[in-house]
């Protein structure tokens, strides 16, 4: 498998408007994109730090995955995302290694990336996302 870097870290927040004050005014990062991903029932805000991004996730529906996450665990780290070359092959290899896949095949995520999630039960408790930017 060809993982290249940590693409982003996903953080669940109740309100992007509230949380971005901390990231922008206190940490001095710049929000360069706010985007709604309708099929995930989330609004996302992206900050860049080196080649890694922070992805803030705000639920647009209490029944969506982020809404349920916050209900259960509160705000905080939600997932880690690795950039990968060849996401389809990576998923095959993970599957062959007995890793539980949430997405059997890649789907479109924020920023037009191809993404797929791995189940935290087989990744030592960390919800893990693979992403590949096929537009570059
Ligand atoms: Zn993500």
PDB file of N, CA and C and ligand atoms in Angstrom, residues 8 10 55 57 79 81 117 129, ligand 1:
ATOM      1  N   UNK A   8      -5.628  14.653   6.278  1.00  0.00           N
ATOM      2  CA  UNK A   8      -6.276  15.552   7.231  1.00  0.00           C
ATOM      3  C   UNK A   8      -6.666  14.812   8.503  1.00  0.00           C
ATOM      4  N   UNK A  10      -9.943  14.810  11.049  1.00  0.00           N
ATOM      5  CA  UNK A  10     -11.338  15.250  11.144  1.00  0.00           C
ATOM      6  C   UNK A  10     -11.731  15.469  12.597  1.00  0.00           C
ATOM      7  N   UNK A  55      -9.940  19.243   9.301  1.00  0.00           N
ATOM      8  CA  UNK A  55     -11.296  19.279   8.759  1.00  0.00           C
ATOM      9  C   UNK A  55     -12.273  19.360   9.929  1.00  0.00           C
ATOM     10  N   UNK A  57     -15.974  19.297  11.283  1.00  0.00           N
ATOM     11  CA  UNK A  57     -17.205  18.665  10.817  1.00  0.00           C
ATOM     12  C   UNK A  57     -18.356  19.092  11.715  1.00  0.00           C
ATOM     13  N   UNK A  79     -11.775  11.414  13.095  1.00  0.00           N
ATOM     14  CA  UNK A  79     -11.066  10.446  12.246  1.00  0.00           C
ATOM     15  C   UNK A  79      -9.737  10.991  11.763  1.00  0.00           C
ATOM     16  N   UNK A  81      -7.168  10.775   8.344  1.00  0.00           N
ATOM     17  CA  UNK A  81      -7.245  10.451   6.914  1.00  0.00           C
ATOM     18  C   UNK A  81      -5.851  10.385   6.314  1.00  0.00           C
ATOM     19  N   UNK A 117     -13.785   4.725   4.090  1.00  0.00           N
ATOM     20  CA  UNK A 117     -13.549   4.610   5.528  1.00  0.00           C
ATOM     21  C   UNK A 117     -13.317   3.165   5.937  1.00  0.00           C
ATOM     22  N   UNK A 129      -9.746   7.043   7.390  1.00  0.00           N
ATOM     23  CA  UNK A 129     -10.197   7.356   6.038  1.00  0.00           C
ATOM     24  C   UNK A 129      -9.003   7.306   5.106  1.00  0.00           C
TER      25      UNK A 129
HETATM   26 ZN1  LIG B   1     -12.301  13.287   6.432  1.00  0.00          ZN
END
